[in-house]
């Protein structure tokens, strides 16, 4: 069964900042998409969509054909149309998988699904991040070294303003001493959500093969087990027959 | 330490429908407030607020003086001002307790905090509800019979469109055969949320002493442990000194 | 990838009681094994093992070749050798899946893995059981009607002496009014455990096609994602290189 | 309401090793007990018990008068009598609180209650530990700085062989780069269990005022809400009357 993935990227840093463009000539979304294809081959069919497209590239048709959506945003969270956010949320609650990346913690869609501030403590100091699997038997940790080493990264630190994850897979440390729940699984409605914090425009994190492995694992984990139709509704249900 | 409670009631059924007014001459909010005072005495200071008041009675001042807010709504969810909902949500994320009652499952505030559909299956058939403590050691179950028997009730049935509770305290059965997760605890931000499903305008459930015991327990459980100030924020934090 | 399943059955009722033998001429383990083969075909390779065999049929070799073990016991929990229990527990903690059935709630292996009493309230009254998916998007609920109807069953009632499940999939009601957390997922060490309560020697529950579907789903869910080697150990680990 | 606490200490390092005796002249148990009294005053009544006493000081009478037991052991886990372990486990399942400290992760009682290996990765390198509250609204985090700084400590690193905590309160980093789930809450039966990893015979951690604050908070959190009588049992229960 092929998993249809749409990789969504804000694509603002990449257009504005030469160093980011050099690091990610195809956009971060392009690198993320290529990484999924490299690891998963014909188990996935990957498309991309960006902010500047009509409906941010997330029309009803695109979403209806998407099993798993990945989301990277940062500068332009507020520019994402509320109607698109509602459509994505509805699709997640109907069963689509969602993988939220790095600064996407503060995206409208993640905040809408979590109900909390989704805030972090951060600094940009080029620290080393070590990503530790605390559930090494989890499918998202399969084939990932313990620890996964990222030489330079933006630092995210606790407390992270999220609901307790349904499954906590990774916890990171940074050389400055901060810790962060860097891999968090949620069930929401009929869908699954995974948040993964490594990844930033200023560092080549999405080229890292182990990070690509995590993202590939996350896509398989988040893929729906049932046909995706509609979310649950309020329903006047008769008695089960006696 | 006295817990300051605000009991919020939509107060629409009570004004429109003679049978509801007869059942709850002081409004459901009045009965709920009196029940809390009966069980908790001077451990609580209880006020009420309703939809028709300016800001629905939930001004910044009222919320700033509220440790635990209880919420009952049904017909008029959509009439609740979004600005008030945001203010309540922010206060919960800063540490205020919230106890959501019965048809409040579909209120804006509960849906905003949960991020899911919060939908139920229902019918109004006067069935007997048995409320079973599945965590009998939980403080919200203290002093509550197993099962708590409600002779007639609106039926709510699974699947209930909520995130998995952080603590599941009660599960109900109905004489028609449905089950429902009727007592659900959540931590959200610095605050705590409890959802309790028994209670309906058409039945005298809030006069039931065991139901009043549950609500009193829930208020104590949800009361903040820390001073309530502000929610978490995104924060550029320097390195911990070495 | 073929999942190697071993279906363990105590096989005491079947040998002693004519009505049970008539209901399950191949033993409950035989019926369970045939059900898995019917639903999963060549996705599984199923063997059986019973109490009366040397090492209860669970030698180191058998376990080393088992991806998922299912467990049914009732009368003879105390006759299961502690050394075999330890071996099974070690294998689960190393990654093998375990599916515990019905009265297996009080087996040595389930109690050892849970750490609690694992006790239930019960009566044998031929009540109807309705099994409701509370997480209808969960893979173990795939293809299972909501509710799953079992015309006659032994009644199990809350409180059930288990740790809160990591994922609660099913909750049952019985016509007498009891409720029971009938489908419970746990991660323990590198392995996964699923408890499913329907099934009894006195009723033909394991012939029920929907029950067989649940058991098949559970086997796929519990199958290890990584090669199963050894459990985690205490380990003197040097610093990650700087 | 006064909480009756028994502080259990293995008291082997203290008797054998001069440097430990100098650091903890009253034993680690003595320092822990004094810290609880300092923070909680007349809210607690604290006794101590050690391995070398008959029944390790944990007779049925002592346990029957204990609301919360704290446990520190290291060298002599295997010398703890299985009958005492069973008695403590039964008392926890009946509602007594248990606070397990540091190397107590590998004690018989913690392993029996968790069902997993409870193993850690460790080294003794005098690293700095930073203990971060990931649930800053949790009562066990009240009054504790974020982060709590321990200048020198034995390092514990993930993966930690525990079930996912019901509530994860603290996560630590070490200067070498390891992370550890250092504050973990569990409900087991009618009782509550808290594991807290800071604390070692080679460092003066139990003299640290912030660590003493955590232990005091944990004792209040773990204190039973109901009278402690017996654990749940298997029970043949008649139908609720119709």
Short mmCIF file of N, CA and C in Angstrom, two decimals, chain D residues 50-183:
data_model
loop_
_atom_site.label_atom_id
_atom_site.label_comp_id
_atom_site.label_asym_id
_atom_site.label_seq_id
_atom_site.Cartn_x
_atom_site.Cartn_y
_atom_site.Cartn_z
N UNK D 50 15.53 0.51 58.38
CA UNK D 50 16.70 0.11 57.59
C UNK D 50 16.76 -1.40 57.43
N UNK D 51 17.59 -1.81 56.47
CA UNK D 51 17.72 -3.21 56.10
C UNK D 51 18.03 -4.12 57.28
N UNK D 52 18.92 -3.67 58.16
CA UNK D 52 19.44 -4.58 59.18
C UNK D 52 18.45 -4.87 60.30
N UNK D 53 17.36 -4.11 60.40
CA UNK D 53 16.37 -4.38 61.44
C UNK D 53 15.57 -5.64 61.08
N UNK D 54 14.97 -6.28 62.09
CA UNK D 54 14.09 -7.41 61.80
C UNK D 54 12.99 -6.98 60.82
N UNK D 55 12.70 -7.83 59.86
CA UNK D 55 11.76 -7.48 58.77
C UNK D 55 12.16 -6.19 58.08
N UNK D 56 13.45 -5.86 58.15
CA UNK D 56 13.96 -4.61 57.56
C UNK D 56 13.20 -3.40 58.12
N UNK D 57 12.66 -3.56 59.31
CA UNK D 57 11.91 -2.44 59.91
C UNK D 57 10.54 -2.23 59.31
N UNK D 58 10.13 -3.13 58.43
CA UNK D 58 8.84 -2.95 57.75
C UNK D 58 7.89 -4.08 58.15
N UNK D 59 7.60 -4.15 59.41
CA UNK D 59 6.63 -5.12 59.90
C UNK D 59 5.23 -4.72 59.43
N UNK D 60 4.32 -5.63 59.57
CA UNK D 60 2.93 -5.33 59.23
C UNK D 60 2.44 -4.11 60.01
N UNK D 61 2.87 -4.00 61.26
CA UNK D 61 2.42 -2.89 62.10
C UNK D 61 2.95 -1.56 61.55
N UNK D 62 4.23 -1.56 61.24
CA UNK D 62 4.83 -0.31 60.71
C UNK D 62 4.14 0.09 59.41
N UNK D 63 3.95 -0.87 58.52
CA UNK D 63 3.32 -0.54 57.25
C UNK D 63 1.88 -0.06 57.45
N UNK D 64 1.18 -0.71 58.38
CA UNK D 64 -0.21 -0.31 58.62
C UNK D 64 -0.32 1.12 59.12
N UNK D 65 0.77 1.63 59.68
CA UNK D 65 0.76 3.00 60.19
C UNK D 65 1.48 3.96 59.24
N UNK D 66 1.79 3.49 58.03
CA UNK D 66 2.54 4.32 57.07
C UNK D 66 1.62 4.76 55.94
N UNK D 67 1.58 6.08 55.71
CA UNK D 67 0.83 6.61 54.56
C UNK D 67 1.71 6.67 53.32
N UNK D 68 2.97 7.05 53.51
CA UNK D 68 3.91 7.14 52.39
C UNK D 68 5.24 6.55 52.83
N UNK D 69 5.76 5.65 51.99
CA UNK D 69 7.06 5.02 52.23
C UNK D 69 8.04 5.54 51.19
N UNK D 70 9.24 5.96 51.63
CA UNK D 70 10.28 6.28 50.65
C UNK D 70 11.32 5.18 50.68
N UNK D 71 11.97 4.93 49.55
CA UNK D 71 12.83 3.75 49.42
C UNK D 71 14.15 4.11 48.74
N UNK D 72 15.25 3.90 49.46
CA UNK D 72 16.59 4.02 48.87
C UNK D 72 17.34 2.72 49.09
N UNK D 73 17.81 2.10 48.02
CA UNK D 73 18.64 0.91 48.12
C UNK D 73 19.60 0.88 46.96
N UNK D 74 20.67 0.08 47.09
CA UNK D 74 21.64 0.01 46.01
C UNK D 74 22.40 -1.31 46.01
N UNK D 75 23.23 -1.51 47.03
CA UNK D 75 24.11 -2.69 47.03
C UNK D 75 23.37 -3.96 47.39
N UNK D 76 22.30 -3.83 48.14
CA UNK D 76 21.71 -4.99 48.80
C UNK D 76 20.28 -5.27 48.35
N UNK D 77 19.95 -4.90 47.12
CA UNK D 77 18.59 -5.17 46.64
C UNK D 77 18.21 -6.63 46.86
N UNK D 78 19.18 -7.52 46.58
CA UNK D 78 18.85 -8.95 46.64
C UNK D 78 18.68 -9.45 48.07
N UNK D 79 19.16 -8.67 49.04
CA UNK D 79 19.02 -9.09 50.43
C UNK D 79 17.67 -8.73 51.03
N UNK D 80 16.87 -8.02 50.28
CA UNK D 80 15.55 -7.67 50.81
C UNK D 80 14.63 -8.89 50.67
N UNK D 81 14.03 -9.24 51.77
CA UNK D 81 13.21 -10.45 51.86
C UNK D 81 11.99 -10.34 50.94
N UNK D 82 11.76 -11.38 50.15
CA UNK D 82 10.62 -11.36 49.22
C UNK D 82 9.29 -11.17 49.95
N UNK D 83 9.19 -11.68 51.14
CA UNK D 83 7.92 -11.53 51.88
C UNK D 83 7.68 -10.07 52.24
N UNK D 84 8.76 -9.35 52.56
CA UNK D 84 8.60 -7.92 52.85
C UNK D 84 8.22 -7.17 51.57
N UNK D 85 8.83 -7.55 50.47
CA UNK D 85 8.50 -6.90 49.20
C UNK D 85 7.02 -7.10 48.88
N UNK D 86 6.54 -8.32 49.06
CA UNK D 86 5.12 -8.60 48.78
C UNK D 86 4.22 -7.77 49.68
N UNK D 87 4.62 -7.63 50.94
CA UNK D 87 3.82 -6.87 51.89
C UNK D 87 3.77 -5.38 51.50
N UNK D 88 4.92 -4.86 51.07
CA UNK D 88 4.94 -3.46 50.65
C UNK D 88 4.10 -3.28 49.38
N UNK D 89 4.27 -4.21 48.44
CA UNK D 89 3.50 -4.11 47.19
C UNK D 89 2.00 -4.14 47.49
N UNK D 90 1.59 -5.05 48.36
CA UNK D 90 0.18 -5.15 48.70
C UNK D 90 -0.32 -3.85 49.34
N UNK D 91 0.52 -3.26 50.17
CA UNK D 91 0.13 -2.00 50.84
C UNK D 91 0.03 -0.86 49.82
N UNK D 92 0.94 -0.82 48.85
CA UNK D 92 0.84 0.20 47.80
C UNK D 92 -0.45 0.01 47.02
N UNK D 93 -0.72 -1.22 46.62
CA UNK D 93 -1.93 -1.49 45.83
C UNK D 93 -3.20 -1.18 46.64
N UNK D 94 -3.08 -1.18 47.96
CA UNK D 94 -4.21 -0.80 48.81
C UNK D 94 -4.31 0.71 49.02
N UNK D 95 -3.28 1.46 48.59
CA UNK D 95 -3.41 2.91 48.67
C UNK D 95 -2.22 3.68 49.25
N UNK D 96 -1.26 2.98 49.86
CA UNK D 96 -0.10 3.69 50.42
C UNK D 96 0.72 4.32 49.30
N UNK D 97 1.26 5.50 49.53
CA UNK D 97 2.16 6.12 48.59
C UNK D 97 3.55 5.54 48.69
N UNK D 98 4.28 5.52 47.59
CA UNK D 98 5.66 5.02 47.56
C UNK D 98 6.50 5.99 46.75
N UNK D 99 7.61 6.44 47.35
CA UNK D 99 8.55 7.33 46.65
C UNK D 99 9.87 6.58 46.53
N UNK D 100 10.23 6.24 45.30
CA UNK D 100 11.43 5.44 45.05
C UNK D 100 12.54 6.38 44.60
N UNK D 101 13.71 6.19 45.21
CA UNK D 101 14.79 7.16 45.04
C UNK D 101 15.99 6.54 44.33
N UNK D 102 16.50 7.26 43.34
CA UNK D 102 17.80 7.00 42.71
C UNK D 102 18.00 5.51 42.38
N UNK D 103 19.02 4.88 42.99
CA UNK D 103 19.35 3.50 42.66
C UNK D 103 18.25 2.54 43.08
N UNK D 104 17.26 3.04 43.78
CA UNK D 104 16.07 2.25 44.07
C UNK D 104 15.33 1.84 42.80
N UNK D 105 15.72 2.42 41.66
CA UNK D 105 15.10 1.98 40.39
C UNK D 105 15.24 0.49 40.19
N UNK D 106 16.29 -0.11 40.79
CA UNK D 106 16.51 -1.54 40.56
C UNK D 106 16.12 -2.38 41.78
N UNK D 107 15.40 -1.77 42.69
CA UNK D 107 14.93 -2.52 43.87
C UNK D 107 13.87 -3.53 43.46
N UNK D 108 13.74 -4.55 44.29
CA UNK D 108 12.69 -5.56 44.03
C UNK D 108 11.31 -4.92 44.01
N UNK D 109 11.07 -3.99 44.91
CA UNK D 109 9.71 -3.44 45.01
C UNK D 109 9.36 -2.61 43.77
N UNK D 110 10.31 -1.82 43.28
CA UNK D 110 9.99 -1.01 42.09
C UNK D 110 9.81 -1.91 40.87
N UNK D 111 10.69 -2.90 40.74
CA UNK D 111 10.56 -3.80 39.59
C UNK D 111 9.25 -4.60 39.65
N UNK D 112 8.86 -4.99 40.85
CA UNK D 112 7.60 -5.75 40.98
C UNK D 112 6.41 -4.88 40.59
N UNK D 113 6.46 -3.62 40.94
CA UNK D 113 5.32 -2.74 40.65
C UNK D 113 5.31 -2.30 39.19
N UNK D 114 6.45 -2.23 38.56
CA UNK D 114 6.53 -1.76 37.17
C UNK D 114 6.39 -2.90 36.17
N UNK D 115 6.93 -4.08 36.49
CA UNK D 115 6.84 -5.21 35.58
C UNK D 115 7.88 -5.21 34.47
N UNK D 116 8.79 -4.26 34.50
CA UNK D 116 9.80 -4.13 33.44
C UNK D 116 11.19 -4.24 34.04
N UNK D 117 12.22 -4.04 33.20
CA UNK D 117 13.59 -4.22 33.69
C UNK D 117 14.01 -3.12 34.66
N UNK D 118 13.47 -1.93 34.48
CA UNK D 118 13.82 -0.78 35.32
C UNK D 118 15.32 -0.48 35.28
N UNK D 119 15.95 -0.82 34.20
CA UNK D 119 17.40 -0.63 34.06
C UNK D 119 17.72 0.77 33.53
N UNK D 120 18.98 1.17 33.79
CA UNK D 120 19.45 2.48 33.34
C UNK D 120 20.84 2.35 32.72
N UNK D 121 21.23 3.36 32.00
CA UNK D 121 22.62 3.57 31.62
C UNK D 121 23.21 4.55 32.62
N UNK D 122 24.43 4.29 33.03
CA UNK D 122 25.00 5.11 34.11
C UNK D 122 26.50 5.26 33.94
N UNK D 123 27.01 6.30 34.56
CA UNK D 123 28.46 6.41 34.80
C UNK D 123 28.66 7.37 35.96
N UNK D 124 29.80 7.21 36.60
CA UNK D 124 30.06 8.04 37.78
C UNK D 124 31.20 8.98 37.43
N UNK D 125 30.80 10.17 36.98
CA UNK D 125 31.78 11.07 36.38
C UNK D 125 31.65 12.48 36.96
N UNK D 126 30.84 12.61 38.01
CA UNK D 126 30.72 13.91 38.66
C UNK D 126 30.15 15.00 37.77
N UNK D 127 29.24 14.61 36.89
CA UNK D 127 28.67 15.59 35.96
C UNK D 127 27.61 16.46 36.66
N UNK D 128 27.40 17.62 36.08
CA UNK D 128 26.33 18.49 36.55
C UNK D 128 24.99 17.96 36.02
N UNK D 129 24.00 17.88 36.88
CA UNK D 129 22.65 17.49 36.46
C UNK D 129 21.74 18.71 36.54
N UNK D 130 21.01 18.94 35.46
CA UNK D 130 19.96 19.97 35.46
C UNK D 130 18.63 19.24 35.40
N UNK D 131 17.77 19.50 36.38
CA UNK D 131 16.47 18.83 36.47
C UNK D 131 15.40 19.83 36.02
N UNK D 132 14.77 19.54 34.88
CA UNK D 132 13.81 20.46 34.29
C UNK D 132 12.39 19.97 34.52
N UNK D 133 11.54 20.84 35.00
CA UNK D 133 10.12 20.51 35.11
C UNK D 133 9.49 20.60 33.73
N UNK D 134 8.98 19.50 33.22
CA UNK D 134 8.27 19.55 31.95
C UNK D 134 6.77 19.77 32.17
N UNK D 135 6.32 19.59 33.41
CA UNK D 135 4.93 19.92 33.79
C UNK D 135 5.01 20.92 34.93
N UNK D 136 5.31 22.18 34.62
CA UNK D 136 5.55 23.13 35.71
C UNK D 136 4.32 23.40 36.58
N UNK D 137 3.14 23.02 36.13
CA UNK D 137 1.95 23.18 36.95
C UNK D 137 1.71 22.02 37.91
N UNK D 138 2.54 21.00 37.85
CA UNK D 138 2.32 19.81 38.67
C UNK D 138 2.66 20.09 40.14
N UNK D 139 1.89 19.55 41.07
CA UNK D 139 2.19 19.85 42.49
C UNK D 139 3.60 19.43 42.91
N UNK D 140 4.17 18.41 42.28
CA UNK D 140 5.52 18.00 42.70
C UNK D 140 6.57 19.02 42.23
N UNK D 141 6.21 19.87 41.27
CA UNK D 141 7.14 20.90 40.80
C UNK D 141 6.97 22.23 41.54
N UNK D 142 6.03 22.30 42.46
CA UNK D 142 5.74 23.59 43.11
C UNK D 142 6.93 24.07 43.93
N UNK D 143 7.35 25.29 43.69
CA UNK D 143 8.43 25.88 44.47
C UNK D 143 9.81 25.37 44.11
N UNK D 144 9.91 24.69 42.99
CA UNK D 144 11.20 24.11 42.56
C UNK D 144 11.72 24.95 41.40
N UNK D 145 12.98 25.42 41.45
CA UNK D 145 13.48 26.24 40.34
C UNK D 145 13.56 25.45 39.04
N UNK D 146 13.43 26.19 37.93
CA UNK D 146 13.53 25.57 36.60
C UNK D 146 14.75 26.18 35.91
N UNK D 147 15.86 25.46 35.80
CA UNK D 147 16.07 24.10 36.29
C UNK D 147 16.54 24.10 37.73
N UNK D 148 16.36 22.92 38.33
CA UNK D 148 17.01 22.61 39.60
C UNK D 148 18.44 22.18 39.24
N UNK D 149 19.41 22.78 39.86
CA UNK D 149 20.82 22.54 39.51
C UNK D 149 21.49 21.69 40.59
N UNK D 150 22.07 20.58 40.17
CA UNK D 150 22.85 19.72 41.08
C UNK D 150 24.28 19.70 40.54
N UNK D 151 25.19 20.25 41.30
CA UNK D 151 26.52 20.51 40.74
C UNK D 151 27.25 19.24 40.32
N UNK D 152 27.10 18.19 41.14
CA UNK D 152 27.79 16.95 40.81
C UNK D 152 26.89 15.78 41.13
N UNK D 153 26.86 14.83 40.21
CA UNK D 153 25.92 13.74 40.37
C UNK D 153 26.40 12.55 39.55
N UNK D 154 26.01 11.37 39.97
CA UNK D 154 26.11 10.21 39.10
C UNK D 154 25.18 10.46 37.90
N UNK D 155 25.62 10.02 36.74
CA UNK D 155 24.82 10.19 35.53
C UNK D 155 23.93 8.98 35.31
N UNK D 156 22.65 9.24 35.05
CA UNK D 156 21.73 8.19 34.59
C UNK D 156 21.27 8.60 33.20
N UNK D 157 21.22 7.64 32.28
CA UNK D 157 20.83 7.99 30.92
C UNK D 157 19.78 7.06 30.35
N UNK D 158 19.03 7.59 29.41
CA UNK D 158 18.01 6.81 28.69
C UNK D 158 18.69 5.87 27.70
N UNK D 159 18.00 4.84 27.26
CA UNK D 159 16.65 4.46 27.67
C UNK D 159 16.60 3.86 29.07
N UNK D 160 15.58 4.30 29.80
CA UNK D 160 15.27 3.84 31.16
C UNK D 160 14.15 2.80 30.99
N UNK D 161 14.36 1.62 31.55
CA UNK D 161 13.45 0.50 31.28
C UNK D 161 12.18 0.49 32.09
N UNK D 162 11.39 1.54 31.96
CA UNK D 162 10.15 1.70 32.73
C UNK D 162 8.94 1.76 31.80
N UNK D 163 7.76 1.44 32.32
CA UNK D 163 6.54 1.79 31.57
C UNK D 163 6.45 3.31 31.43
N UNK D 164 5.82 3.79 30.38
CA UNK D 164 5.61 5.23 30.24
C UNK D 164 4.93 5.74 31.50
N UNK D 165 5.48 6.79 32.13
CA UNK D 165 4.86 7.29 33.35
C UNK D 165 3.44 7.79 33.08
N UNK D 166 2.58 7.68 34.06
CA UNK D 166 1.25 8.27 33.94
C UNK D 166 1.36 9.79 33.90
N UNK D 167 2.32 10.33 34.62
CA UNK D 167 2.62 11.77 34.53
C UNK D 167 4.14 11.90 34.59
N UNK D 168 4.70 12.55 33.59
CA UNK D 168 6.14 12.81 33.57
C UNK D 168 6.34 14.24 34.07
N UNK D 169 7.03 14.40 35.18
CA UNK D 169 7.17 15.72 35.81
C UNK D 169 8.53 16.34 35.51
N UNK D 170 9.60 15.56 35.63
CA UNK D 170 10.94 16.09 35.44
C UNK D 170 11.71 15.29 34.39
N UNK D 171 12.54 16.01 33.63
CA UNK D 171 13.52 15.38 32.75
C UNK D 171 14.86 16.07 33.04
N UNK D 172 15.90 15.28 33.20
CA UNK D 172 17.23 15.82 33.50
C UNK D 172 18.16 15.74 32.31
N UNK D 173 19.07 16.69 32.25
CA UNK D 173 20.24 16.56 31.38
C UNK D 173 21.49 16.50 32.26
N UNK D 174 22.51 15.90 31.71
CA UNK D 174 23.81 15.81 32.38
C UNK D 174 24.84 16.48 31.48
N UNK D 175 25.92 16.96 32.09
CA UNK D 175 26.86 17.73 31.28
C UNK D 175 27.49 16.88 30.18
N UNK D 176 27.52 15.58 30.34
CA UNK D 176 28.03 14.72 29.26
C UNK D 176 27.08 14.58 28.10
N UNK D 177 25.82 15.01 28.27
CA UNK D 177 24.89 14.99 27.15
C UNK D 177 23.73 14.00 27.30
N UNK D 178 23.77 13.19 28.35
CA UNK D 178 22.66 12.25 28.54
C UNK D 178 21.40 12.98 29.03
N UNK D 179 20.26 12.35 28.78
CA UNK D 179 18.98 12.81 29.33
C UNK D 179 18.37 11.65 30.13
N UNK D 180 17.48 11.98 31.07
CA UNK D 180 16.85 10.95 31.89
C UNK D 180 15.51 11.46 32.38
N UNK D 181 14.50 10.59 32.31
CA UNK D 181 13.19 10.92 32.89
C UNK D 181 13.33 10.80 34.41
N UNK D 182 13.61 11.91 35.06
CA UNK D 182 14.05 11.88 36.46
C UNK D 182 12.91 12.02 37.45
N UNK D 183 11.71 12.36 37.01
CA UNK D 183 10.57 12.45 37.92
C UNK D 183 9.34 11.86 37.28
#
